[in-house]
Coordinates of C-alpha atoms and ligand atoms in Angstrom, one line a residue:
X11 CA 17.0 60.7 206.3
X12 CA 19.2 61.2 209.2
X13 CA 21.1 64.0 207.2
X14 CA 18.4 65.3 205.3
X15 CA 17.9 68.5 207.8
X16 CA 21.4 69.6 208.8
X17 CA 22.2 69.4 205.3
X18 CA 19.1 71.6 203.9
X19 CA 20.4 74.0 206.3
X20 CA 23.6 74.2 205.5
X21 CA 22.5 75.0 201.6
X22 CA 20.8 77.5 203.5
X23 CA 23.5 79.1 204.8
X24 CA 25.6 78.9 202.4
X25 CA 23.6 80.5 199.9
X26 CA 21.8 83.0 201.3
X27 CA 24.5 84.4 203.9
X28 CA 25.6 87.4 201.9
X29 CA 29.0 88.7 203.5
X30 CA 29.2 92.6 204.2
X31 CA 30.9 93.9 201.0
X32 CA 33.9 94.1 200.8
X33 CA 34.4 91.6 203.3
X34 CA 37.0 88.8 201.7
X35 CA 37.5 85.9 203.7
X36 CA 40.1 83.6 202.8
X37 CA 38.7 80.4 202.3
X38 CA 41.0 77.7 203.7
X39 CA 40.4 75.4 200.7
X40 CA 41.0 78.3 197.6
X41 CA 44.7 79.6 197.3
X42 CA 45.5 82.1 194.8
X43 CA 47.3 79.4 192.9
X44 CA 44.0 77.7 192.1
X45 CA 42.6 78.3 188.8
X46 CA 39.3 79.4 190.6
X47 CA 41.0 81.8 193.3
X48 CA 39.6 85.0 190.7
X49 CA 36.2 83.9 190.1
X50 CA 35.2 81.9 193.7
X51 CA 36.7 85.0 195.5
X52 CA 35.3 87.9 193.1
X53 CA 32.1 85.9 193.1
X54 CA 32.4 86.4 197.0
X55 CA 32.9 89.6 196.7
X56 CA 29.7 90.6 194.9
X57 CA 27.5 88.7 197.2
X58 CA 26.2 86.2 195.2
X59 CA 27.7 83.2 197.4
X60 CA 29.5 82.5 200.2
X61 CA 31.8 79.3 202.1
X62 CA 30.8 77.1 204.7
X63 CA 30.7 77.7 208.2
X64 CA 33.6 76.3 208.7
X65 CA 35.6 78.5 206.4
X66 CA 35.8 76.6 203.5
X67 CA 34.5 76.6 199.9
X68 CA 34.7 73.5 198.8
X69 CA 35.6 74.6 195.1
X70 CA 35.4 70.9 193.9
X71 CA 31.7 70.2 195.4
X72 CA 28.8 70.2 192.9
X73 CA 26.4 72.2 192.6
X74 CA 22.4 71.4 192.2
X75 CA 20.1 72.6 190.6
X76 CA 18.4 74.7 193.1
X77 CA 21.5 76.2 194.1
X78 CA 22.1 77.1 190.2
X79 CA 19.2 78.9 189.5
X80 CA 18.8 80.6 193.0
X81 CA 22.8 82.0 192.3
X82 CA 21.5 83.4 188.6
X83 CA 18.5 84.7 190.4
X84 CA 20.3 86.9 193.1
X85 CA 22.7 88.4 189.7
X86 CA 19.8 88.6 187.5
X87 CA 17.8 90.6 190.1
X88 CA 15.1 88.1 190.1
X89 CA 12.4 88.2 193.3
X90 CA 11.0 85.0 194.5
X91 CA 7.8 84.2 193.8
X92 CA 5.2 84.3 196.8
X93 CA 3.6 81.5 199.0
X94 CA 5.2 79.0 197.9
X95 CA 6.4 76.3 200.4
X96 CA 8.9 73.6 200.9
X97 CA 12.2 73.6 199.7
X98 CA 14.3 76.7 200.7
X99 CA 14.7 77.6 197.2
X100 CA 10.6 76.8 195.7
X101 CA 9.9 80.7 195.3
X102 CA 12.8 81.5 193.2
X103 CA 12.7 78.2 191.3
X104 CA 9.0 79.1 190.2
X105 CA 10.1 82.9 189.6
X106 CA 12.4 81.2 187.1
X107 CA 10.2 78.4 185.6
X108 CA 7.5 81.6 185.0
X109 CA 10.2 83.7 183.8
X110 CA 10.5 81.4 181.0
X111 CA 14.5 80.5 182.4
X112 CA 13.8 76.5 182.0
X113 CA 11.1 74.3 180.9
X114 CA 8.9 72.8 183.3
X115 CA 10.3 68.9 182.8
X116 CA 13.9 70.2 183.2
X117 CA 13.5 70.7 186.6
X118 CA 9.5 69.7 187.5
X119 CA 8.0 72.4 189.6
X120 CA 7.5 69.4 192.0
X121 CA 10.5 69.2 193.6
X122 CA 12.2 66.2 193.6
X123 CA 15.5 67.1 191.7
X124 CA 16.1 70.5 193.2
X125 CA 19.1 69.3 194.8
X126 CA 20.7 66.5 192.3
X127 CA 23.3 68.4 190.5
X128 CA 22.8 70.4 187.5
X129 CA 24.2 69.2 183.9
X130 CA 26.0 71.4 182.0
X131 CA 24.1 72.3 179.0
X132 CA 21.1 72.9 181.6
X133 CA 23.0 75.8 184.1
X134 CA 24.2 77.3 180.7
X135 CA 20.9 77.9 179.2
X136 CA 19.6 79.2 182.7
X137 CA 22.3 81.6 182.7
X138 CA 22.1 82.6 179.0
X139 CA 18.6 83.3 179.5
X140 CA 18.5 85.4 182.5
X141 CA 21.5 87.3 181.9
X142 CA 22.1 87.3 178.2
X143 CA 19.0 86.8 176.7
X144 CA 20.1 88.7 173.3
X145 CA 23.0 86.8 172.7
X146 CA 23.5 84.6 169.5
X147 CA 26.0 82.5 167.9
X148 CA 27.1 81.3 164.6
X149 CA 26.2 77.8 164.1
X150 CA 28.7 76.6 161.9
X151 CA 31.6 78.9 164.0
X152 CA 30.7 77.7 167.2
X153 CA 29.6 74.1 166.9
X154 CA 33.4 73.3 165.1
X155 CA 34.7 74.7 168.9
X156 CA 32.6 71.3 170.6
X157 CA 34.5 68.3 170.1
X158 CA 31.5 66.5 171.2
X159 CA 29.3 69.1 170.1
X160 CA 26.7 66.2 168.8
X161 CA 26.3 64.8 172.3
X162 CA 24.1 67.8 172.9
X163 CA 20.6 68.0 173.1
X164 CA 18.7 70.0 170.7
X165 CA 17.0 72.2 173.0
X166 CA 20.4 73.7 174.6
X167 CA 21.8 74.2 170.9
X168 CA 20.7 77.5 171.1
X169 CA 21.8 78.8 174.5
X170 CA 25.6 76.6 174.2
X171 CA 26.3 78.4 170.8
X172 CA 25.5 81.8 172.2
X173 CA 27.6 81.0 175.2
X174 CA 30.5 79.8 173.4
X175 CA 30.3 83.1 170.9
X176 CA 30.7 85.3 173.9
X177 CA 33.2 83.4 175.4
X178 CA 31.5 82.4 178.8
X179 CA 32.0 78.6 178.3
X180 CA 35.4 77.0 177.0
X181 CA 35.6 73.8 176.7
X182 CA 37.8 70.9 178.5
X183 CA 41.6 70.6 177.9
X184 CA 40.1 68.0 174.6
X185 CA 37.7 70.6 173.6
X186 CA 34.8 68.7 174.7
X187 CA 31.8 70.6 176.8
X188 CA 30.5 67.6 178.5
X189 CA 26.7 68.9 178.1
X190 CA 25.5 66.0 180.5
X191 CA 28.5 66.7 183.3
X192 CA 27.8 68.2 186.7
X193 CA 29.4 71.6 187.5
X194 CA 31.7 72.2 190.5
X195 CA 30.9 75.2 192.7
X196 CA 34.1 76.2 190.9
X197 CA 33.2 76.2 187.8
X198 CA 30.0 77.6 188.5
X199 CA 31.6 80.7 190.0
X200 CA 33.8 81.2 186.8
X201 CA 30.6 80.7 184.8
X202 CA 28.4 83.1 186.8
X203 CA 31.7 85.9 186.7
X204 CA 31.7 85.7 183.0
X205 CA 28.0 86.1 182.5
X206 CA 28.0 88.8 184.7
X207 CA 30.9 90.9 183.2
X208 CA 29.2 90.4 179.9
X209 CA 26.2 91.3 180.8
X210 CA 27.1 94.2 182.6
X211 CA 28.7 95.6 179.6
X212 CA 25.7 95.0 178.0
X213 CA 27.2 94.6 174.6
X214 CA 26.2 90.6 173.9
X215 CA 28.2 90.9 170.5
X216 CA 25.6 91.7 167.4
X217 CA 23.6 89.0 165.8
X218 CA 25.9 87.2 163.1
X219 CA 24.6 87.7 159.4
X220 CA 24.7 84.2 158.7
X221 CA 21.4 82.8 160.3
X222 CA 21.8 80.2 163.1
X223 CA 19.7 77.1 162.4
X224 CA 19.1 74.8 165.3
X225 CA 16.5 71.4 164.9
X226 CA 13.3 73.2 166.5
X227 CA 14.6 76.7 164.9
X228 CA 14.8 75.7 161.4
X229 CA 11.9 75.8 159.4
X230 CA 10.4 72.8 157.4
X231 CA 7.3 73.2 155.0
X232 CA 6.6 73.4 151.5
X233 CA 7.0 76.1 148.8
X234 CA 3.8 77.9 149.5
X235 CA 5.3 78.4 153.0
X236 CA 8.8 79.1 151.4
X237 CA 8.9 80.4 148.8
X238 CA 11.9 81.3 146.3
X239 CA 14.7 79.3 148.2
X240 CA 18.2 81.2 148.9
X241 CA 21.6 80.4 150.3
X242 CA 22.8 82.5 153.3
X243 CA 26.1 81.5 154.3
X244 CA 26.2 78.6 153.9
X245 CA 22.4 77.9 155.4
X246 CA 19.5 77.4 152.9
X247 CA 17.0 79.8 153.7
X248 CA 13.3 80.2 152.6
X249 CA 12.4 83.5 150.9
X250 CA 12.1 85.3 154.1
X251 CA 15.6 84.0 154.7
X252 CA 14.6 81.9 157.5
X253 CA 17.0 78.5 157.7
X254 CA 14.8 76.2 155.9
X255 CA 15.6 72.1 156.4
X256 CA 14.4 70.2 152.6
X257 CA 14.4 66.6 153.4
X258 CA 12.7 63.9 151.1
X259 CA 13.3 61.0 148.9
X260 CA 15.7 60.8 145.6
X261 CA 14.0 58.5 142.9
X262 CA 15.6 55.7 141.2
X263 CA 16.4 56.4 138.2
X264 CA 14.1 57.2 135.8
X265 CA 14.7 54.9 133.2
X266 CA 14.1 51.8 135.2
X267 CA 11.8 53.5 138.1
X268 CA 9.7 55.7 136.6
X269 CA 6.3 54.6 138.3
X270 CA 7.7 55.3 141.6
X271 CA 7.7 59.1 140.6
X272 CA 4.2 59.3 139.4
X273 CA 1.9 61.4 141.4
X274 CA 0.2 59.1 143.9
X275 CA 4.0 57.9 144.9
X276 CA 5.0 61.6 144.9
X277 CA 2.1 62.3 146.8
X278 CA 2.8 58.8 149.4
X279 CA 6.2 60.8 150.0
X280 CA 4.9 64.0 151.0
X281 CA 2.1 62.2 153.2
X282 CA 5.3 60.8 155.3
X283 CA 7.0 63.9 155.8
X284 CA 8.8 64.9 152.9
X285 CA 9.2 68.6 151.4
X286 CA 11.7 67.4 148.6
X287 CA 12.1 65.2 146.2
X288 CA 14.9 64.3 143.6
X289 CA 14.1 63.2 140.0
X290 CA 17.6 61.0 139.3
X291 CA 17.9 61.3 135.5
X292 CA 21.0 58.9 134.4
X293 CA 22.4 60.0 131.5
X294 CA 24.2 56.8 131.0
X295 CA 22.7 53.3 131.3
X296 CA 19.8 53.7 128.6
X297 CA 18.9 57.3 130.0
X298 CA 18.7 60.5 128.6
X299 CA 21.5 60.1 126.5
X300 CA 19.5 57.0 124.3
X301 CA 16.5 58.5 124.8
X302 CA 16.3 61.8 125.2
X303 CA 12.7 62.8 124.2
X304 CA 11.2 60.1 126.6
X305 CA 13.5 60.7 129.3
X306 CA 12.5 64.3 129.4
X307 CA 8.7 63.7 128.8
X308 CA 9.5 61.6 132.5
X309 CA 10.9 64.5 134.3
X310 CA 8.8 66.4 133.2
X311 CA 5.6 64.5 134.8
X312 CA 7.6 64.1 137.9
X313 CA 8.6 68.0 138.5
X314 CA 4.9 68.6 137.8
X315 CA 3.7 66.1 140.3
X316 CA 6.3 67.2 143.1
X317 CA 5.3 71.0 142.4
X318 CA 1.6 69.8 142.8
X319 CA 2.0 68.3 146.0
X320 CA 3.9 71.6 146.9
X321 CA 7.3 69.5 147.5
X322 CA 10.3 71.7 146.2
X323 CA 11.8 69.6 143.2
X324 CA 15.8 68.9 142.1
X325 CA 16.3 67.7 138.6
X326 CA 19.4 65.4 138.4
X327 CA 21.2 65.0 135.9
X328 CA 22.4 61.8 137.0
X329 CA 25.7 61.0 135.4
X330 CA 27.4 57.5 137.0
X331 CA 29.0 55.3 134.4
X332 CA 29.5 58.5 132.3
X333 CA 32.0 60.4 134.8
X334 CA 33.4 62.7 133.4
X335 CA 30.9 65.6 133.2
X336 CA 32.5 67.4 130.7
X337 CA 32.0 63.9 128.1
X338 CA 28.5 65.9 127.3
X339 CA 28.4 69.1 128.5
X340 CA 26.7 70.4 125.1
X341 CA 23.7 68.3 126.1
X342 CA 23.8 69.3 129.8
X343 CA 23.9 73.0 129.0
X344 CA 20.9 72.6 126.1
X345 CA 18.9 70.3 128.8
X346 CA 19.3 72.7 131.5
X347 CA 18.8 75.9 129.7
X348 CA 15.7 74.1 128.1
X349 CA 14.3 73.5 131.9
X350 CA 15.4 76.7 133.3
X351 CA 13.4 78.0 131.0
X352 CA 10.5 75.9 131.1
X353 CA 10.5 76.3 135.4
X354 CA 11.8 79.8 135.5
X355 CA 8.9 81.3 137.5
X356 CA 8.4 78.4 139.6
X357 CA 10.0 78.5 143.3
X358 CA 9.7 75.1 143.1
X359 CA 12.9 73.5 141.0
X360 CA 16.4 73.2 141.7
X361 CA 18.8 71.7 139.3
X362 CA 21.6 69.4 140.0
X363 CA 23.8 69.7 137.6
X364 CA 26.0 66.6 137.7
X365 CA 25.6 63.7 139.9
X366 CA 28.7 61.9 140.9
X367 CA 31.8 62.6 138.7
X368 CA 33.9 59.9 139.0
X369 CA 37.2 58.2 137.2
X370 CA 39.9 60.6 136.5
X371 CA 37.9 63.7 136.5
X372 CA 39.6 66.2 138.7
X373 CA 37.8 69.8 140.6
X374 CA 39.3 72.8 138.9
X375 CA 39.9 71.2 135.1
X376 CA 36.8 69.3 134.8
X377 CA 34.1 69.8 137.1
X378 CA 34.6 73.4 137.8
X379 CA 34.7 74.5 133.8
X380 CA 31.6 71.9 133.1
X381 CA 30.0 74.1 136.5
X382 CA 30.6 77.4 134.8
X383 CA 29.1 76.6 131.5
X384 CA 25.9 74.8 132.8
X385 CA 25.3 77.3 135.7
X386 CA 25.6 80.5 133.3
X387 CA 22.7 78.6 131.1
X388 CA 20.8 78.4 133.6
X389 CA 20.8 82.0 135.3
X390 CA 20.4 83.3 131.8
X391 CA 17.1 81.5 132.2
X392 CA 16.5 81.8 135.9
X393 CA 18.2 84.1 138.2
X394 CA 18.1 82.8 141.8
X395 CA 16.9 79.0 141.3
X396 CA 19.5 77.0 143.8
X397 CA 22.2 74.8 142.1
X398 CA 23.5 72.2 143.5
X399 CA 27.5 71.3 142.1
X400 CA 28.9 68.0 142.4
X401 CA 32.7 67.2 143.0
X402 CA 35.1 64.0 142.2
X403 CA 34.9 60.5 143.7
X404 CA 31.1 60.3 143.8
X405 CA 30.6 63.8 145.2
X406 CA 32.6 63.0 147.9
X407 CA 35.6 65.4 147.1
X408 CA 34.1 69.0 148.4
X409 CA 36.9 69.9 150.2
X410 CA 38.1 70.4 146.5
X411 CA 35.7 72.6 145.8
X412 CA 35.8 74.7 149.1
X413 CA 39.4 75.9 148.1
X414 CA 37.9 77.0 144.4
X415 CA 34.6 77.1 144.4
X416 CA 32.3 78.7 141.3
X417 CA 31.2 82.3 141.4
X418 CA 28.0 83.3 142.1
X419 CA 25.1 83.4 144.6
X420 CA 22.3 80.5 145.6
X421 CA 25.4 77.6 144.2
X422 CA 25.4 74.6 147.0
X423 CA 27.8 71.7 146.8
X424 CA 26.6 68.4 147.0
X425 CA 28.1 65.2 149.1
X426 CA 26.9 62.0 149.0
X427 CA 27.2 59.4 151.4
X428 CA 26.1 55.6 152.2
X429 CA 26.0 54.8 155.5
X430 CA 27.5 51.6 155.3
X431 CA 30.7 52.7 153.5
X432 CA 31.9 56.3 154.6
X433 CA 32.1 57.5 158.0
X434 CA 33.6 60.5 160.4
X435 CA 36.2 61.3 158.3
X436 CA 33.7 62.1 155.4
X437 CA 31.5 64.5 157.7
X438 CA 34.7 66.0 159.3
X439 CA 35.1 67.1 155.8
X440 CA 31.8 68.5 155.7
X441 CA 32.4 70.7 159.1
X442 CA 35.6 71.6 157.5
X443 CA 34.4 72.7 154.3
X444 CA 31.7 74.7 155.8
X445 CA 34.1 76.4 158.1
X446 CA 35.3 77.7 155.1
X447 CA 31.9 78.6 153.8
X448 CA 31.1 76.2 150.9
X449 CA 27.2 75.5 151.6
X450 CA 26.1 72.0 151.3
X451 CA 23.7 69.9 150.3
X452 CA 23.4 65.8 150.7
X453 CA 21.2 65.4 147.5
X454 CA 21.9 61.3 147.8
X455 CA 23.2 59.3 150.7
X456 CA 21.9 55.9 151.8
X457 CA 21.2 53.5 154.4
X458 CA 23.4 50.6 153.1
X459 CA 26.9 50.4 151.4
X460 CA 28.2 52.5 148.4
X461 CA 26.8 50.2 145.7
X462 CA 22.8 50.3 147.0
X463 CA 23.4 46.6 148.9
X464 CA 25.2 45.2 151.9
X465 CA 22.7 45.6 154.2
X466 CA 21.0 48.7 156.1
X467 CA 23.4 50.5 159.0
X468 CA 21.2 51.7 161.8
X469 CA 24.1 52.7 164.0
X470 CA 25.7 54.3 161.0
X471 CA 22.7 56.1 159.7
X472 CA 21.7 57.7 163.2
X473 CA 25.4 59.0 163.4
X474 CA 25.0 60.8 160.0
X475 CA 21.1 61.9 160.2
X476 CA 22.2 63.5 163.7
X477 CA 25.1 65.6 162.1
X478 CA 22.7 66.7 159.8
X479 CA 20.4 67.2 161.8
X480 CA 22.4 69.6 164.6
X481 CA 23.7 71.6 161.2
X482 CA 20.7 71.8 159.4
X483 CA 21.6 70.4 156.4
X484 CA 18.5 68.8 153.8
X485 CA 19.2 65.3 152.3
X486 CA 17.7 63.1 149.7
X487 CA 17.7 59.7 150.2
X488 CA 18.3 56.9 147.7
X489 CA 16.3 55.7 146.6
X490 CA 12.4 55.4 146.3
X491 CA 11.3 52.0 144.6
X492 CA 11.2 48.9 145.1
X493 CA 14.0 47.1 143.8
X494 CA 15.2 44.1 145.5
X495 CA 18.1 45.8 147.2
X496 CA 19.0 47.1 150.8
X497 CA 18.9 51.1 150.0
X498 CA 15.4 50.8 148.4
X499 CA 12.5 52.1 150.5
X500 CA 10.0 50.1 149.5
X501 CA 9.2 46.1 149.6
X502 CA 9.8 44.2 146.3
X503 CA 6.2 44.5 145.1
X504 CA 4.7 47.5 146.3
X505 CA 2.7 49.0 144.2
X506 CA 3.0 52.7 143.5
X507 CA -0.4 53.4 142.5
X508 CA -2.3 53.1 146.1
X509 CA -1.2 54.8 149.3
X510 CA 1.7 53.1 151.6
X511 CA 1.6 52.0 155.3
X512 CA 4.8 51.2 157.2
X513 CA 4.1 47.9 156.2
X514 CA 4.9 48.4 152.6
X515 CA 8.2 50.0 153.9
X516 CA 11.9 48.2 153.9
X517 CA 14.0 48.1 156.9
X518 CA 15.8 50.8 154.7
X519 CA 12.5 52.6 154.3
X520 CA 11.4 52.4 158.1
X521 CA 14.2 54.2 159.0
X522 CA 14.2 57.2 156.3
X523 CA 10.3 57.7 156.4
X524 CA 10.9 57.9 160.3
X525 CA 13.4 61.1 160.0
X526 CA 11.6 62.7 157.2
X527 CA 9.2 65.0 158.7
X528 CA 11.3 65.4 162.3
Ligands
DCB618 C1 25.7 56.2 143.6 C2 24.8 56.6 142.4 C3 23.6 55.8 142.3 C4 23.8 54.4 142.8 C5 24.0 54.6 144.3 C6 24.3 53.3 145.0 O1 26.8 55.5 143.2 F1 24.6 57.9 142.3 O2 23.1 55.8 141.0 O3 22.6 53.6 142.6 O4 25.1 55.5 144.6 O5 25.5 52.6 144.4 C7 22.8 52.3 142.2 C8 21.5 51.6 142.3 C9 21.6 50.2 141.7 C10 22.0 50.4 140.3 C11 23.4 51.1 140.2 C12 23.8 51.4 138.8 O6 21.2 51.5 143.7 O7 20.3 49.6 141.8 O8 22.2 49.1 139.7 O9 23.2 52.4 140.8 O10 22.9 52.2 138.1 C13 27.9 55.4 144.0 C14 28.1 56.1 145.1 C15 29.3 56.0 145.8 C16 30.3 55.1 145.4 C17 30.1 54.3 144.3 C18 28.9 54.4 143.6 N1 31.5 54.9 146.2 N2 28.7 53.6 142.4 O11 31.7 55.7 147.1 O12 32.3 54.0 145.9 O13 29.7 52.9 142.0 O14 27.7 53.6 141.8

């Protein structure tokens, strides 16, 4: 309490004490072998802050919140708004909030964390929207620069990529950003120098072609919202080529599970949040391949009940035991040139045109040839439908694919994960594989281990949903029924013929139907 005044007024000082320009006092605490000697001194030099009384800077002190905005104020040109009383800085801090520069519970109007120091992620949005308001960056470019580019919060995605793209932030000597760190008054001088410069110039660099999709930026909805889907980069984008986010449910398959893919279930899905859903056709293991006319008569009722309930629709052909996809490609390409046909003018449908190739199938003689052949079928049928390509090892293998991918426009590659079995190394090979532009799509993944059992993996399963949540990728999950095993959604028992509650939902279940609609 004792040191509550002296100290007010020495923010005081400090901050609103503009030297005569020109003026350059050596600080005793900044030599020109610092790091920060450029910006704490050119900083200085414009005015925007000063030292201490004393004749130091204190380069290493940290700098609140108030002090922040009321710095980005004075460059932005921003007047304080009127009658307001209290804290020295309560007019410019409300300019800001009005001006749109922070959200009210970022820094309550109220007052009490004026002075705690501001995090990182916070002071860069502040900045970005005051000075650079124009500027964008590439998703997929700049979030690969962010070693700990998930430990961000959604609501700064925006503001850090754009930052990054210009070049104002850089990150630590281990590439990290630290988004919840405070900022020295160093730091925040090299921060405020290189907003300035840039915005001075006034060239923020153009908007990339490749749309930026952020959680809160990327769309979700149906197909009468969407529309015809199409891949941008490596974003999936509704018709209006806004990044669109499909997320939903993967049936079982069909021969075993077909109930759970009758309308009322299809319908249950969508009531929990679901724009997608996946119709798993096994080939193998008494599917199509036994019983083709039945098989198809099942698919058939399920892409009709998913396009009734306005849910876009992926027809799998769901190869497993059979691996190789090439085994029967003559009945792939007649069953998808067959559907192409019979969905060509709906928005609806994607196709999938091989599950999981596994065994000793390899990317460029195997999957790639079997790829060609089906995708050509279908685009003879359907120009711009989205097809989604599966790779080796269980669709696990896309890095494969991003050094020879298959011709054409609206193709995405599929990976598959299970949350109990693959980790970091297999969504490092998703960032890397997008770096080099291979669009993807998770079309199956689960909460348990790699054979549907073992258990869920809360933990696990946050860690993945997250990445694809910050890169805006859509997933399927395995699987919708209610088999008695860990990746199923549903209780052993529950019916698919009424509507479900949580209670009808498996710990599995719980978990999936609680990320599908955020
Ligand atoms: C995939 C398949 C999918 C399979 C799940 C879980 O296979 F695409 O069909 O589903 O992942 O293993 C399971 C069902 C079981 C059923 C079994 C056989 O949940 O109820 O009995 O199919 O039809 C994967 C995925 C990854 C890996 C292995 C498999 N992996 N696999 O990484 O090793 O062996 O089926």
């Amino acid at each position: 309490m004792k040191l509550r005044l002296p100290a007010l007024a020495l923010v005081l000082v400090l901050l609103l004490a503009v030297l005569p320009s020109g003026a350059r006092a050596a600080f005793s605490d900044v030599k020109p072998s610092d790091w920060f000697y450029q910006p704490v001194t050119a900083m200085e030099a414009r005015g925007a802050l000063s030292g201490y009384p004393d004749g130091a800077f204190r380069p290493k002190g940290i700098i609140t919140r108030a002090e922040f905005v009321a710095v980005t104020a004075r460059m932005a040109g921003l007047s304080p708004a009127e009658g307001q009383t209290g804290h020295w800085a309560v007019g410019t801090l409300q300019a800001a909030l009005e001006a749109g520069w922070y959200d009210w519970d970022e820094i309550p109007p109220t007052g009490e964390t004026f002075n705690d120091p501001i995090p990182r992620q916070l002071a860069v949005k502040i900045l970005m929207k005051a000075l650079l308001p124009q500027a964008r960056g590439d998703y997929n470019t700049e979030s690969a620069k962010m070693a700990d580019f998930s430990s961000l919060d959604g609501r700064y995605y925006e503001a850090v990529l754009a930052a990054y793209a210009v070049g104002i932030v850089n990150g630590d000597d281990k590439g990290n950003f630290n988004p919840r760190s405070h900022l020295s008054r160093a730091e925040a001088c090299a921060l405020f120098l290189r907003a300035g410069d840039e915005s001075a110039r006034g060239q923020t660099r153009p908007v990339q072609p490749t749309p930026v999709p952020a959680p809160g930026e990327t769309v979700r909805g149906g197909v009468t919202e969407n529309g015809w889907l199409r891949v941008e980069g490596t974003q999936l984008c509704s018709e209006a080529g806004r990044p669109l986010v499909l997320r939903g449910m993967s049936s079982h398959g069909m021969q075993w599970y077909g109930p759970f893919a009758s309308p009322q279930a299809i319908r249950n899905t969508a009531a929990f949040g679901a724009n997608v859903f996946r119709v798993a056709m096994y080939t193998g293991e008494g599917g199509y391949l036994s019983q083709p006319a039945a098989m198809k008569a099942k698919v058939i009722a399920a892409v009709d009940a998913a396009i009734e309930a306005d849910l876009y629709v992926i027809i799998d052909w769901h190869i497993l035991s059979d691996g190789n996809p090439r085994t029967n490609q003559a009945q792939a390409v007649a069953f998808f040139a067959e559907m192409s046909k019979r969905y060509a003018h709906s928005p609806a449908v994607l196709y999938e045109i091989c599950n999981e190739p596994n065994g000793a199938v390899s990317w460029s003689g195997d999957v790639k040839p079997y790829a060609q052949a089906v995708v050509k079928a279908i685009r003879a049928n359907s120009p711009r439908s989205v097809i989604l390509i599966g790779s080796p090892t269980w669709s696990q293998d896309i890095h494969l694919a991003a050094a020879d991918p298959v011709a054409g426009d609206n193709l995405m590659y599929t990976l598959h994960f299970y949350a109990g079995t693959h980790g970091q190394w297999l969504r490092d090979r998703i960032t890397q594989a997008q770096a080099q532009g291979l669009p993807v799509f998770v079309s199956e993944w689960g909460t348990s281990r790699a054979d549907g059992g073992g258990g869920v993996f809360p933990a696990e399963t946050k860690a993945w949903l997250d990445y694809l949540d910050a890169r805006g990728i859509s997933w399927c999950n395995w699987s919708l029924c209610d088999k008695d095993e860990s990746s199923a959604a549903l209780k052993p028992g529950t019916p698919a013929t009424r509507a479900w509650t949580a209670a009808d939902l498996s710990e599995s279940g719980k978990l999936v139907f609680g990320a599908l609609g955020g």
